[in-house]
Amino acid sequence: MSSLQALCSGLPLRPLPENRGRQAGVPHAPVRTPSLSLEEKQLALRNALRYFPADVQELLAPEFAQELQLYGHIYMYRFCPDIEMRAYPVEQYPCQTKAAAAIMHMIMNNLDPAVAQFPQELVTYGGNGQVFSNWAQFWLTMFYLSKMTEEQTLVMYSGHPLGLFPSSRSAPRLIITNGMVIPNYSSRMEYEKLFALGVTMYGQMTAGSYCYIGPQGIVHGTVLTVLNAARRYLGIEDLAGKVFVTSGLGGMSGAQAKAAVIVGCIGVIAEVDKAALEKRHKQGWLMEVTDSLDRCIQRLREARKRKEVLSLGYHGNVVALWERLVHELDTTGECLVDLGSDQTSCHNPFNGGYYPVQLSFTEAQSLMATNPAVFKDLVQESLRRQVSAINRLAKEKFFFWDYGNAFLLEAQRAGADVEKKGAGRTEFRYPSYVQHIMGDIFSQGFGPFRWVCTSGDPQDLAVTDELAASVLEEAIADGVKVSVKLQYMDNIRWIREAARHRLVVGSQARILYSDQKGRVAIAVAINQAIACRRIKAPVVLSRDHHDVSGTDSPFRETSNIYDGSAFCADMAVQNFVGDACRGATWVALHNGGGVGWGEVINGGFGLVLDGTPEAEQRARLMLSWDVSNGVARRCWSGNQKAYEIICQTMQENSSLVVTLPHEVEDERVLQQALQL
């Protein structure tokens, strides 16, 4: 078995590691179908072999060609490291800088089999969210990080480590871009080819930026979403006896079962992949499992009557579950579901992100690889059936929302009845969770802030939990607006209960939703705790790209921006550049993420706190910009809550000067002008 020292010594070439191929008993990514010509296959092979000297190319070429033929991509399985892949304590990495060791910690967490969806294919979550395109890139990146000094920056081109370049101590140590394809060529078909050629990569959000923290991140987001959905749609705070139906237990979607238990409702989650369902059950995140629809409905009724807290996994297709709920309604007059959504990887519907109800899981995987056109037709028929069932239930007191996975967008493209009369391009019959549930939170500067204790010690995480809760409690005591207080209270409850719910999978990480003031105050408190050794090792600050400023996505994060700029990506690009200028340890900019390739531009960061005054200064500057950028953009688009937050922030900080919009108060001004 390899050691960390060996892992940082460059590509293992003499001797070459044994080719063990695909590991049995591990989930694997679906076969890709890039439809390459002979010339393109040769180019893909040439691109893969350029990582290796000439004396081993003759041996490697046939096996790489076979991978391309069998799986639609060259993953280089021979070079999958023979090591327990996990986030090791930061001091164990052979590096010259703390920042490099922290980045290694984060990379290996993203590839930990307990965390990653398809670890051997370097996919962290979302069905195709790559950390790297192949294993040679992983080895080279680890080597470069081990050699990197405080006056070098590692540059990553869609998984490929271009190299170490001279920079300065104040510059980022790592700059990542993923999927930066020229817009006219940023289509799904082109992506499949470019990925097969090894020249671009879909990094999802935090997969390719090395900032994923396991399903905990989406647990918290789902907790807040369901809580706020209950407030908005049902007018209640107590979810006892209420039923939430959804789908997906694979990558991020695996969090839904845990979230249902935390909010106190009955969660019924459908999943076609038995391995994913069993994984969540063994983790303890899923309380019960059944493959019988009859048993599923019986158990749902019992739990409703008793007001039990329950997470129930149905091993089957969610369309069958929705149609059975319609059958129960039509035959008994009883609507058994209160809230509903969908968390399949519908951003990637024709390559394993969404499975059609007409086929079994294994039948679908086979057809996907052998006849993609027929598979696509079945997926679209299945989407139409799912929407039809949801539409019938929505005539009762049942509320559905799009969870930002492109479900309604793909349903629309399939011809399903999701149109909203008189609506704009980003609106459907059902709202996205940003439009109705979370949008106001973003406008107030609240979003998914997170940190990772690189010591790997749960006690360090407990200290940060206590610090974060205390910071928010002090903010409430000092006086905040009612709407801000509500968000703080939800997050204090989350932090106080986090340890009890055993949310850590992989690295010792925590997430909470906070605004600019809260993020800065938490960062300062953690940095001071490192300085006085209450926390034993550096802490990495980060966030989901799905945040106030990090993502331009017209069908999710910016779907509630109505000034016509929802399809513009200035905010995300400016955020990436601004974070780099203000002290981020690393930054990332991606095409795709959440709703799919070509549909979104998003970015993220990592910032290493090491207890120094310089780290505190970087955190103050960068975190302030990282939030205020998006709030200012929402202010300019006409959002009143964002306007109020920006005005308040400008009063507190004379260095911030934002252009404020003037509303057209008399609509006749527009009407008369256009009549002329």
Coordinates of C-alpha atoms in Angstrom, one line a residue, residues 8-592:
C8 CA 3.6 13.1 -3.3
S9 CA 6.6 11.7 -5.3
G10 CA 5.2 12.0 -8.8
L11 CA 3.7 9.5 -11.2
P12 CA 4.7 5.9 -10.3
L13 CA 6.5 4.8 -13.4
R14 CA 9.4 2.5 -12.4
P15 CA 7.9 0.1 -11.8
L16 CA 4.4 0.8 -13.1
P17 CA 1.7 -0.1 -10.6
E18 CA -0.3 -3.3 -11.2
N19 CA -3.3 -2.7 -13.4
R20 CA -6.1 -3.9 -11.1
G21 CA -8.8 -2.4 -13.3
R22 CA -12.3 -1.5 -12.0
Q23 CA -12.7 -2.5 -8.3
A24 CA -15.6 -4.8 -7.7
G25 CA -18.2 -3.9 -5.0
V26 CA -17.7 -0.2 -5.5
P27 CA -20.2 2.1 -7.3
H28 CA -19.1 3.1 -10.7
A29 CA -20.1 5.9 -13.0
P30 CA -22.4 5.1 -15.9
V31 CA -20.8 4.4 -19.3
R32 CA -20.4 7.6 -21.3
T33 CA -21.3 7.7 -25.0
P34 CA -19.2 10.5 -26.6
S35 CA -19.6 9.2 -30.2
L36 CA -16.0 9.9 -31.2
S37 CA -14.7 9.4 -34.7
L38 CA -11.6 7.3 -35.3
E39 CA -9.5 10.5 -35.5
E40 CA -11.0 11.8 -32.2
K41 CA -10.3 8.4 -30.5
Q42 CA -6.7 8.7 -31.6
L43 CA -6.6 12.2 -30.3
A44 CA -8.0 11.1 -26.9
L45 CA -5.4 8.4 -26.7
R46 CA -2.6 10.8 -27.7
N47 CA -3.8 13.3 -25.0
A48 CA -3.8 10.6 -22.3
L49 CA -0.3 9.3 -23.3
R50 CA 1.3 12.7 -23.1
Y51 CA 1.5 12.3 -19.3
F52 CA 3.9 9.4 -19.7
P53 CA 7.4 8.9 -21.2
A54 CA 7.8 7.0 -24.4
D55 CA 9.2 3.8 -22.8
V56 CA 5.8 3.0 -21.2
Q57 CA 3.4 4.3 -23.9
E58 CA 3.4 1.0 -25.8
L59 CA 2.2 -0.8 -22.7
L60 CA -0.4 1.8 -21.6
A61 CA -1.9 2.6 -25.0
P62 CA -4.0 -0.6 -25.4
E63 CA -5.4 -0.5 -21.9
F64 CA -6.3 3.2 -22.3
A65 CA -7.9 2.5 -25.6
Q66 CA -9.9 -0.3 -24.0
E67 CA -11.1 2.1 -21.2
L68 CA -12.2 4.5 -23.9
Q69 CA -14.1 1.8 -25.7
L70 CA -15.7 0.3 -22.6
Y71 CA -16.5 3.3 -20.5
G72 CA -16.3 6.3 -22.9
H73 CA -13.4 7.9 -21.0
I74 CA -9.8 7.2 -20.1
Y75 CA -9.7 7.2 -16.3
M76 CA -6.3 5.4 -16.0
Y77 CA -7.5 2.8 -13.5
R78 CA -4.0 1.4 -13.3
F79 CA -2.9 4.6 -11.4
C80 CA -5.8 4.6 -8.9
P81 CA -3.7 4.8 -5.7
D82 CA -3.4 1.8 -3.4
I83 CA -3.9 3.8 -0.3
E84 CA -6.8 4.4 2.1
M85 CA -8.2 7.5 0.5
R86 CA -9.3 10.0 3.2
A87 CA -8.6 13.4 4.7
Y88 CA -5.4 12.7 6.8
P89 CA -4.4 15.1 9.6
V90 CA -2.7 18.0 7.9
E91 CA 0.7 17.6 9.6
Q92 CA 1.1 14.2 7.9
Y93 CA 1.3 15.6 4.4
P94 CA 4.9 16.2 3.2
C95 CA 4.6 19.8 2.2
Q96 CA 6.6 23.1 2.4
T97 CA 3.5 25.2 3.2
K98 CA 0.4 24.9 5.4
A99 CA -1.8 26.0 2.5
A100 CA -0.6 23.1 0.3
A101 CA -1.1 20.5 3.1
A102 CA -4.7 21.9 3.6
I103 CA -5.5 21.6 -0.1
M104 CA -4.2 18.0 -0.1
H105 CA -6.5 17.3 2.9
M106 CA -9.5 18.7 0.9
I107 CA -8.6 16.8 -2.3
M108 CA -8.4 13.4 -0.6
N109 CA -11.6 14.1 1.3
N110 CA -13.4 14.6 -2.1
L111 CA -12.1 11.2 -3.2
D112 CA -12.8 9.3 0.0
P113 CA -15.1 6.3 -0.8
A114 CA -17.3 7.3 2.2
V115 CA -17.8 10.7 0.6
A116 CA -17.4 10.2 -3.2
Q117 CA -20.2 8.9 -5.3
F118 CA -18.0 7.1 -7.9
P119 CA -14.5 7.2 -6.3
Q120 CA -12.6 5.2 -9.0
E121 CA -13.9 7.6 -11.7
L122 CA -12.9 10.6 -9.5
V123 CA -16.6 11.7 -9.2
T124 CA -17.5 13.2 -5.9
Y125 CA -21.3 13.9 -6.4
G126 CA -24.0 14.7 -8.9
G127 CA -23.3 11.8 -11.2
N128 CA -20.5 13.5 -13.1
G129 CA -18.9 16.0 -10.7
Q130 CA -15.2 15.3 -11.3
V131 CA -12.3 16.1 -9.0
F132 CA -9.9 15.3 -11.8
S133 CA -10.4 13.9 -15.3
N134 CA -7.9 11.0 -14.7
W135 CA -5.6 9.6 -12.1
A136 CA -2.4 10.9 -13.7
Q137 CA -3.7 14.4 -12.9
F138 CA -4.2 13.5 -9.3
W139 CA -0.6 12.2 -8.9
L140 CA 0.9 15.3 -10.5
T141 CA -1.2 17.7 -8.5
M142 CA -0.1 16.0 -5.2
F143 CA 3.5 16.2 -6.4
Y144 CA 3.3 19.9 -7.3
L145 CA 1.6 20.7 -4.0
S146 CA 4.3 19.0 -2.0
K147 CA 6.9 21.2 -3.8
M148 CA 5.0 24.5 -3.7
T149 CA 6.4 27.4 -1.8
E150 CA 4.7 30.6 -0.6
E151 CA 5.9 32.4 -3.7
Q152 CA 4.3 30.0 -6.3
T153 CA 0.8 29.4 -7.6
L154 CA -0.4 26.1 -9.0
V155 CA -2.6 26.5 -12.1
M156 CA -5.3 24.0 -12.8
Y157 CA -7.0 23.7 -16.3
S158 CA -10.1 21.5 -16.0
G159 CA -8.3 18.9 -13.9
H160 CA -5.0 19.3 -15.6
P161 CA -2.2 20.7 -13.4
L162 CA -0.5 23.1 -15.9
G163 CA 2.3 23.8 -13.4
L164 CA 3.7 25.9 -10.6
F165 CA 4.2 29.6 -11.6
P166 CA 6.1 32.3 -9.7
S167 CA 3.7 34.7 -7.8
S168 CA 3.8 36.4 -4.4
R169 CA 2.9 35.5 -0.8
S170 CA -0.4 37.5 -1.1
A171 CA -1.5 35.7 -4.3
P172 CA -3.6 32.6 -4.2
R173 CA -1.6 29.3 -3.9
L174 CA -4.0 27.6 -6.3
I175 CA -6.2 28.9 -9.2
I176 CA -8.7 26.4 -10.7
T177 CA -10.9 26.7 -13.8
N178 CA -13.2 24.0 -14.9
G179 CA -15.2 23.7 -18.2
M180 CA -14.3 27.2 -19.5
V181 CA -15.5 26.3 -23.0
I182 CA -16.2 29.1 -25.6
P183 CA -20.0 29.8 -25.2
N184 CA -21.0 28.8 -28.7
Y185 CA -19.5 25.3 -28.1
S186 CA -20.8 24.8 -24.6
S187 CA -23.4 22.2 -25.5
R188 CA -24.0 18.8 -23.9
M189 CA -22.9 17.0 -27.1
E190 CA -19.7 19.0 -27.4
Y191 CA -19.0 18.4 -23.7
E192 CA -19.2 14.6 -24.0
K193 CA -16.6 14.8 -26.8
L194 CA -14.3 17.3 -25.0
F195 CA -14.4 15.3 -21.8
A196 CA -13.6 12.1 -23.7
L197 CA -10.7 13.9 -25.3
G198 CA -9.4 14.8 -21.8
V199 CA -9.4 18.6 -22.4
T200 CA -12.3 19.8 -20.2
M201 CA -14.1 18.6 -17.2
Y202 CA -17.4 19.1 -15.3
G203 CA -16.4 20.1 -11.8
Q204 CA -20.0 20.4 -10.6
M205 CA -19.6 23.0 -7.8
T206 CA -17.4 21.8 -4.9
A207 CA -16.2 18.6 -6.5
G208 CA -13.7 20.4 -8.9
S209 CA -12.9 23.1 -6.4
Y210 CA -11.9 20.6 -3.6
C211 CA -14.4 22.0 -1.1
Y212 CA -17.0 19.2 -0.8
I213 CA -17.8 18.3 2.8
G214 CA -20.0 15.2 2.3
P215 CA -23.8 15.3 2.3
Q216 CA -23.8 17.5 5.5
G217 CA -23.8 20.6 3.3
I218 CA -27.0 19.7 1.6
V219 CA -28.5 18.3 4.9
H220 CA -28.4 21.8 6.3
G221 CA -29.7 23.4 3.1
T222 CA -32.6 20.9 3.0
V223 CA -33.4 21.5 6.6
L224 CA -33.7 25.2 6.0
T225 CA -35.6 24.7 2.8
V226 CA -38.2 22.4 4.3
L227 CA -38.5 24.6 7.4
N228 CA -39.1 27.7 5.3
A229 CA -41.4 25.8 2.9
A230 CA -43.6 24.7 5.9
R231 CA -43.7 28.4 7.0
R232 CA -44.6 29.7 3.6
Y233 CA -46.9 27.0 2.2
L234 CA -48.4 25.4 5.3
G235 CA -48.2 28.3 7.7
I236 CA -46.7 26.1 10.4
E237 CA -43.5 25.7 12.5
D238 CA -44.1 22.2 13.7
L239 CA -43.9 19.5 10.9
A240 CA -45.0 16.6 13.0
G241 CA -47.2 14.3 10.9
K242 CA -46.4 16.2 7.7
V243 CA -45.1 14.2 4.7
F244 CA -42.3 15.2 2.4
V245 CA -41.8 13.1 -0.8
T246 CA -38.8 13.4 -3.0
S247 CA -36.2 11.3 -4.8
G248 CA -32.5 10.6 -4.7
L249 CA -30.2 9.1 -2.1
G250 CA -26.9 9.0 -4.1
G251 CA -24.6 11.9 -3.7
M252 CA -25.8 15.2 -2.3
S253 CA -29.4 13.9 -2.4
G254 CA -28.5 11.4 0.3
A255 CA -28.9 14.2 2.7
Q256 CA -32.7 14.4 2.4
A257 CA -33.4 11.5 4.7
K258 CA -31.4 13.0 7.5
A259 CA -32.9 16.4 6.9
A260 CA -36.4 15.0 7.3
V261 CA -35.6 13.6 10.7
I262 CA -34.0 16.8 11.9
V263 CA -37.0 18.9 11.0
G264 CA -39.4 16.3 12.5
C265 CA -41.4 15.3 9.5
I266 CA -42.0 12.0 7.6
G267 CA -39.6 11.8 4.6
V268 CA -40.3 9.3 1.9
I269 CA -37.4 9.2 -0.6
A270 CA -37.3 7.0 -3.7
E271 CA -34.0 5.7 -5.1
V272 CA -33.4 3.3 -8.0
D273 CA -29.9 2.3 -7.0
K274 CA -29.9 -0.3 -4.2
A275 CA -26.3 0.4 -3.4
A276 CA -27.0 4.1 -2.7
L277 CA -30.0 3.3 -0.6
E278 CA -28.1 0.7 1.5
K279 CA -25.2 3.1 2.0
R280 CA -27.5 5.7 3.6
H281 CA -29.2 3.0 5.6
K282 CA -25.9 1.7 7.0
Q283 CA -24.9 5.3 7.8
G284 CA -28.0 5.6 9.9
W285 CA -29.3 8.5 7.9
L286 CA -32.2 6.4 6.6
M287 CA -34.3 4.7 9.2
E288 CA -36.3 2.2 7.2
V289 CA -36.1 0.7 3.7
T290 CA -38.7 -1.1 1.6
D291 CA -39.0 -2.2 -2.1
S292 CA -42.8 -2.6 -1.8
L293 CA -45.1 0.3 -2.8
D294 CA -47.9 -1.3 -0.7
R295 CA -45.6 -1.4 2.4
C296 CA -44.4 2.2 1.6
I297 CA -48.0 3.5 1.6
Q298 CA -49.0 1.5 4.7
R299 CA -46.0 2.8 6.6
L300 CA -46.6 6.4 5.5
R301 CA -50.2 6.2 6.7
E302 CA -49.1 4.8 10.1
A303 CA -46.5 7.5 10.6
R304 CA -49.0 10.2 9.7
K305 CA -51.5 9.0 12.1
R306 CA -49.0 8.7 15.0
K307 CA -47.1 11.8 14.0
E308 CA -43.8 9.8 13.9
V309 CA -40.5 11.2 12.8
L310 CA -39.5 8.9 10.0
S311 CA -37.2 8.6 7.0
L312 CA -38.3 5.9 4.7
G313 CA -36.4 4.8 1.7
Y314 CA -38.4 3.3 -1.2
H315 CA -36.2 1.2 -3.5
G316 CA -37.9 1.9 -6.8
N317 CA -38.6 4.7 -9.2
V318 CA -40.1 7.9 -7.9
V319 CA -42.5 8.1 -10.8
A320 CA -44.1 4.9 -9.6
L321 CA -44.4 6.5 -6.1
W322 CA -46.0 9.7 -7.4
E323 CA -48.5 7.7 -9.5
R324 CA -49.3 5.5 -6.5
L325 CA -50.0 8.6 -4.4
V326 CA -52.4 9.8 -7.2
H327 CA -54.1 6.4 -7.1
E328 CA -54.6 6.7 -3.3
L329 CA -56.0 10.2 -3.8
D330 CA -58.4 9.1 -6.5
T331 CA -59.6 5.9 -4.7
T332 CA -59.8 7.2 -1.1
G333 CA -60.0 10.9 -1.4
E334 CA -57.0 11.3 0.8
C335 CA -53.9 13.2 -0.2
L336 CA -51.0 11.6 1.7
V337 CA -48.3 14.1 0.9
D338 CA -47.9 17.7 2.0
L339 CA -44.6 18.8 0.5
G340 CA -42.7 17.5 -2.5
S341 CA -39.6 18.1 -4.6
D342 CA -37.0 16.1 -6.6
Q343 CA -33.3 15.7 -6.2
T344 CA -32.3 13.3 -9.0
S345 CA -29.3 14.5 -11.0
C346 CA -31.6 15.9 -13.6
H347 CA -28.9 18.3 -14.9
N348 CA -27.5 15.1 -16.5
P349 CA -30.7 13.3 -17.4
F350 CA -29.5 11.1 -20.3
N351 CA -26.3 9.8 -18.7
G352 CA -27.4 8.3 -15.4
G353 CA -28.8 11.4 -13.7
Y354 CA -32.5 10.4 -14.1
Y355 CA -33.7 6.8 -14.6
P356 CA -37.0 6.1 -16.6
V357 CA -39.8 4.4 -14.8
Q358 CA -40.3 1.9 -17.7
L359 CA -37.0 0.1 -17.1
S360 CA -35.2 -1.5 -14.1
F361 CA -32.0 0.0 -13.0
T362 CA -29.8 -2.5 -14.8
E363 CA -31.9 -2.4 -17.9
A364 CA -31.6 1.4 -18.0
Q365 CA -27.8 1.3 -17.6
S366 CA -27.6 -1.1 -20.5
L367 CA -29.8 0.8 -22.8
M368 CA -28.1 4.1 -21.9
A369 CA -24.8 2.7 -23.3
T370 CA -26.2 0.7 -26.3
N371 CA -29.0 3.0 -27.6
P372 CA -28.8 6.5 -26.2
A373 CA -31.6 7.9 -28.5
V374 CA -34.2 5.4 -27.2
F375 CA -33.0 5.9 -23.6
K376 CA -33.6 9.7 -24.1
D377 CA -37.1 9.1 -25.3
L378 CA -37.9 7.0 -22.3
V379 CA -36.5 9.5 -19.9
Q380 CA -38.6 12.3 -21.4
E381 CA -41.7 10.1 -21.3
S382 CA -41.0 9.4 -17.7
L383 CA -40.6 13.1 -16.9
R384 CA -44.0 13.8 -18.5
R385 CA -45.6 11.1 -16.4
Q386 CA -43.9 12.4 -13.2
V387 CA -45.2 16.0 -13.9
S388 CA -48.7 14.7 -14.7
A389 CA -48.9 13.0 -11.3
I390 CA -47.5 16.0 -9.4
N391 CA -50.0 18.3 -11.2
R392 CA -52.9 16.1 -10.1
L393 CA -51.7 16.2 -6.4
A394 CA -51.2 19.9 -6.6
K395 CA -54.9 20.4 -7.0
E396 CA -55.1 19.5 -3.4
K397 CA -53.3 21.1 -0.4
F398 CA -49.9 19.8 -1.7
F399 CA -47.0 22.0 -2.6
F400 CA -44.1 21.2 -4.9
W401 CA -40.9 23.1 -5.7
D402 CA -38.0 22.6 -8.0
Y403 CA -34.8 21.9 -6.0
G404 CA -32.5 23.6 -8.5
N405 CA -31.5 20.3 -10.2
A406 CA -33.0 21.3 -13.6
F407 CA -36.0 19.1 -13.1
L408 CA -38.6 21.5 -14.4
L409 CA -36.3 22.7 -17.1
E410 CA -35.8 19.2 -18.4
A411 CA -39.5 18.5 -18.0
Q412 CA -40.3 21.5 -20.1
R413 CA -37.9 20.3 -22.8
A414 CA -39.6 16.9 -22.6
G415 CA -43.0 18.5 -23.3
A416 CA -44.4 18.2 -19.8
D417 CA -47.1 20.5 -18.6
V418 CA -45.0 22.9 -16.5
E419 CA -45.7 26.2 -18.2
K420 CA -46.8 29.2 -16.2
K421 CA -49.0 31.6 -18.2
G422 CA -47.5 35.0 -18.7
A423 CA -44.3 34.1 -17.0
G424 CA -40.7 34.9 -17.9
R425 CA -38.1 32.5 -19.1
T426 CA -37.0 31.4 -15.7
E427 CA -40.5 30.7 -14.2
F428 CA -42.5 27.6 -14.3
R429 CA -45.8 26.3 -12.9
Y430 CA -43.9 25.5 -9.7
P431 CA -41.3 27.8 -8.2
S432 CA -37.7 27.0 -7.7
Y433 CA -36.7 26.9 -4.1
V434 CA -34.7 30.1 -4.7
Q435 CA -37.6 32.0 -6.0
H436 CA -40.0 31.2 -3.2
I437 CA -38.1 29.8 -0.2
M438 CA -34.4 30.8 -0.2
G439 CA -34.3 33.8 -2.4
D440 CA -35.0 36.3 0.4
I441 CA -32.2 34.6 2.4
F442 CA -29.7 35.3 -0.3
S443 CA -30.9 38.9 -0.6
Q444 CA -30.1 39.4 3.1
G445 CA -26.6 37.9 2.5
F446 CA -27.3 34.5 4.1
G447 CA -25.8 31.5 2.5
P448 CA -23.9 28.2 3.1
F449 CA -20.7 29.1 4.9
R450 CA -18.5 26.2 6.0
W451 CA -15.2 25.2 7.6
V452 CA -13.0 22.2 7.8
C453 CA -10.7 21.4 10.8
T454 CA -7.6 20.0 9.1
S455 CA -6.3 18.3 12.3
G456 CA -9.0 15.7 11.7
D457 CA -9.8 15.9 15.5
P458 CA -13.5 16.0 16.4
Q459 CA -12.6 18.0 19.5
D460 CA -11.4 20.9 17.2
L461 CA -14.8 20.7 15.4
A462 CA -16.6 20.9 18.8
V463 CA -14.6 24.1 19.7
T464 CA -15.6 25.7 16.4
D465 CA -19.3 24.7 16.9
E466 CA -19.2 26.4 20.3
L467 CA -17.5 29.5 18.9
A468 CA -20.0 29.8 16.0
A469 CA -23.1 29.5 18.2
S470 CA -21.7 32.0 20.7
V471 CA -20.9 34.5 17.9
L472 CA -24.5 34.3 16.6
E473 CA -26.0 34.5 20.1
E474 CA -23.9 37.6 20.8
A475 CA -25.2 39.2 17.5
I476 CA -28.8 38.6 18.6
A477 CA -28.1 40.1 22.0
D478 CA -26.6 43.2 20.3
G479 CA -29.8 43.6 18.3
V480 CA -30.7 42.6 14.8
K481 CA -33.7 42.8 12.5
V482 CA -36.5 40.3 13.1
S483 CA -35.9 38.6 9.7
V484 CA -32.1 38.2 10.5
K485 CA -32.9 37.0 14.0
L486 CA -35.0 34.2 12.6
Q487 CA -32.2 33.0 10.4
Y488 CA -29.7 33.2 13.3
M489 CA -32.0 31.2 15.5
D490 CA -32.4 28.5 12.9
N491 CA -28.7 28.2 12.6
I492 CA -28.0 28.3 16.3
R493 CA -30.4 25.4 16.7
W494 CA -28.6 23.6 13.8
I495 CA -25.1 24.0 15.4
R496 CA -26.3 23.1 18.9
E497 CA -27.8 19.8 17.6
A498 CA -25.1 19.0 15.0
A499 CA -23.1 16.6 17.1
R500 CA -26.1 14.7 18.2
H501 CA -27.2 14.1 14.6
R502 CA -23.8 12.7 13.6
L503 CA -23.5 14.8 10.5
V504 CA -19.8 14.3 9.8
V505 CA -18.9 12.1 6.8
G506 CA -15.3 12.4 5.8
S507 CA -13.4 15.5 7.0
Q508 CA -14.2 17.2 10.3
A509 CA -16.4 19.9 8.8
R510 CA -19.4 22.1 9.6
I511 CA -21.8 24.2 7.7
L512 CA -24.2 26.9 8.6
Y513 CA -26.1 29.7 6.8
S514 CA -24.7 33.1 7.8
D515 CA -24.6 36.7 6.6
Q516 CA -21.6 38.9 6.1
K517 CA -21.3 40.0 9.8
G518 CA -21.7 36.4 11.1
R519 CA -19.1 34.9 8.7
V520 CA -16.5 37.5 9.5
A521 CA -17.1 37.2 13.2
I522 CA -16.9 33.4 13.1
A523 CA -13.7 33.5 11.1
V524 CA -12.1 35.9 13.5
A525 CA -13.1 33.8 16.5
I526 CA -11.7 30.6 14.9
N527 CA -8.5 32.3 13.9
Q528 CA -8.0 33.6 17.4
A529 CA -8.6 30.1 18.8
I530 CA -5.9 28.7 16.5
A531 CA -3.5 31.4 17.7
C532 CA -4.0 30.4 21.4
R533 CA -4.0 26.7 20.6
R534 CA -7.6 26.0 21.5
I535 CA -7.7 24.6 18.0
K536 CA -4.7 22.4 17.1
A537 CA -4.2 23.0 13.4
P538 CA -5.3 25.3 10.5
V539 CA -9.0 25.6 9.6
V540 CA -10.1 25.9 6.0
L541 CA -13.0 28.4 5.4
S542 CA -15.1 27.8 2.4
R543 CA -18.7 27.8 1.1
D544 CA -20.9 26.1 -1.4
H545 CA -20.8 27.8 -4.8
H546 CA -24.5 27.9 -4.4
D547 CA -24.4 31.1 -2.4
V548 CA -25.2 34.8 -2.4
S549 CA -22.5 35.9 -4.9
G550 CA -20.9 32.7 -6.2
T551 CA -23.3 31.6 -8.9
D552 CA -25.1 33.0 -11.9
S553 CA -27.8 30.4 -12.7
P554 CA -31.0 31.6 -14.3
F555 CA -32.9 28.5 -13.2
R556 CA -31.7 28.4 -9.7
E557 CA -29.5 31.0 -7.8
T558 CA -30.5 34.0 -9.9
S559 CA -34.0 32.8 -10.9
N560 CA -35.5 35.5 -8.7
I561 CA -33.7 38.3 -10.5
Y562 CA -36.2 39.9 -12.9
D563 CA -34.3 42.8 -14.5
G564 CA -33.2 40.7 -17.5
S565 CA -29.8 40.0 -16.1
A566 CA -30.5 36.5 -14.9
F567 CA -28.7 35.1 -17.9
C568 CA -25.6 37.2 -17.3
A569 CA -22.5 35.9 -15.4
D570 CA -20.7 39.0 -14.4
M571 CA -21.4 38.4 -10.7
A572 CA -19.8 35.0 -10.5
V573 CA -16.8 36.0 -12.5
Q574 CA -16.2 39.2 -10.5
N575 CA -16.6 37.1 -7.3
F576 CA -13.8 34.7 -8.4
V577 CA -11.5 37.6 -9.3
G578 CA -12.4 39.6 -6.2
D579 CA -11.8 36.7 -3.8
A580 CA -8.4 36.1 -5.4
C581 CA -7.5 39.8 -5.0
R582 CA -8.5 39.9 -1.4
G583 CA -6.7 37.0 0.1
A584 CA -8.2 33.7 -0.8
T585 CA -5.8 30.7 -0.5
W586 CA -7.4 29.2 -3.6
V587 CA -10.2 30.2 -6.0
A588 CA -12.2 28.2 -8.6
L589 CA -14.5 29.2 -11.5
H590 CA -16.7 26.6 -13.2
N591 CA -19.0 26.2 -16.1
G592 CA -21.9 24.0 -15.0

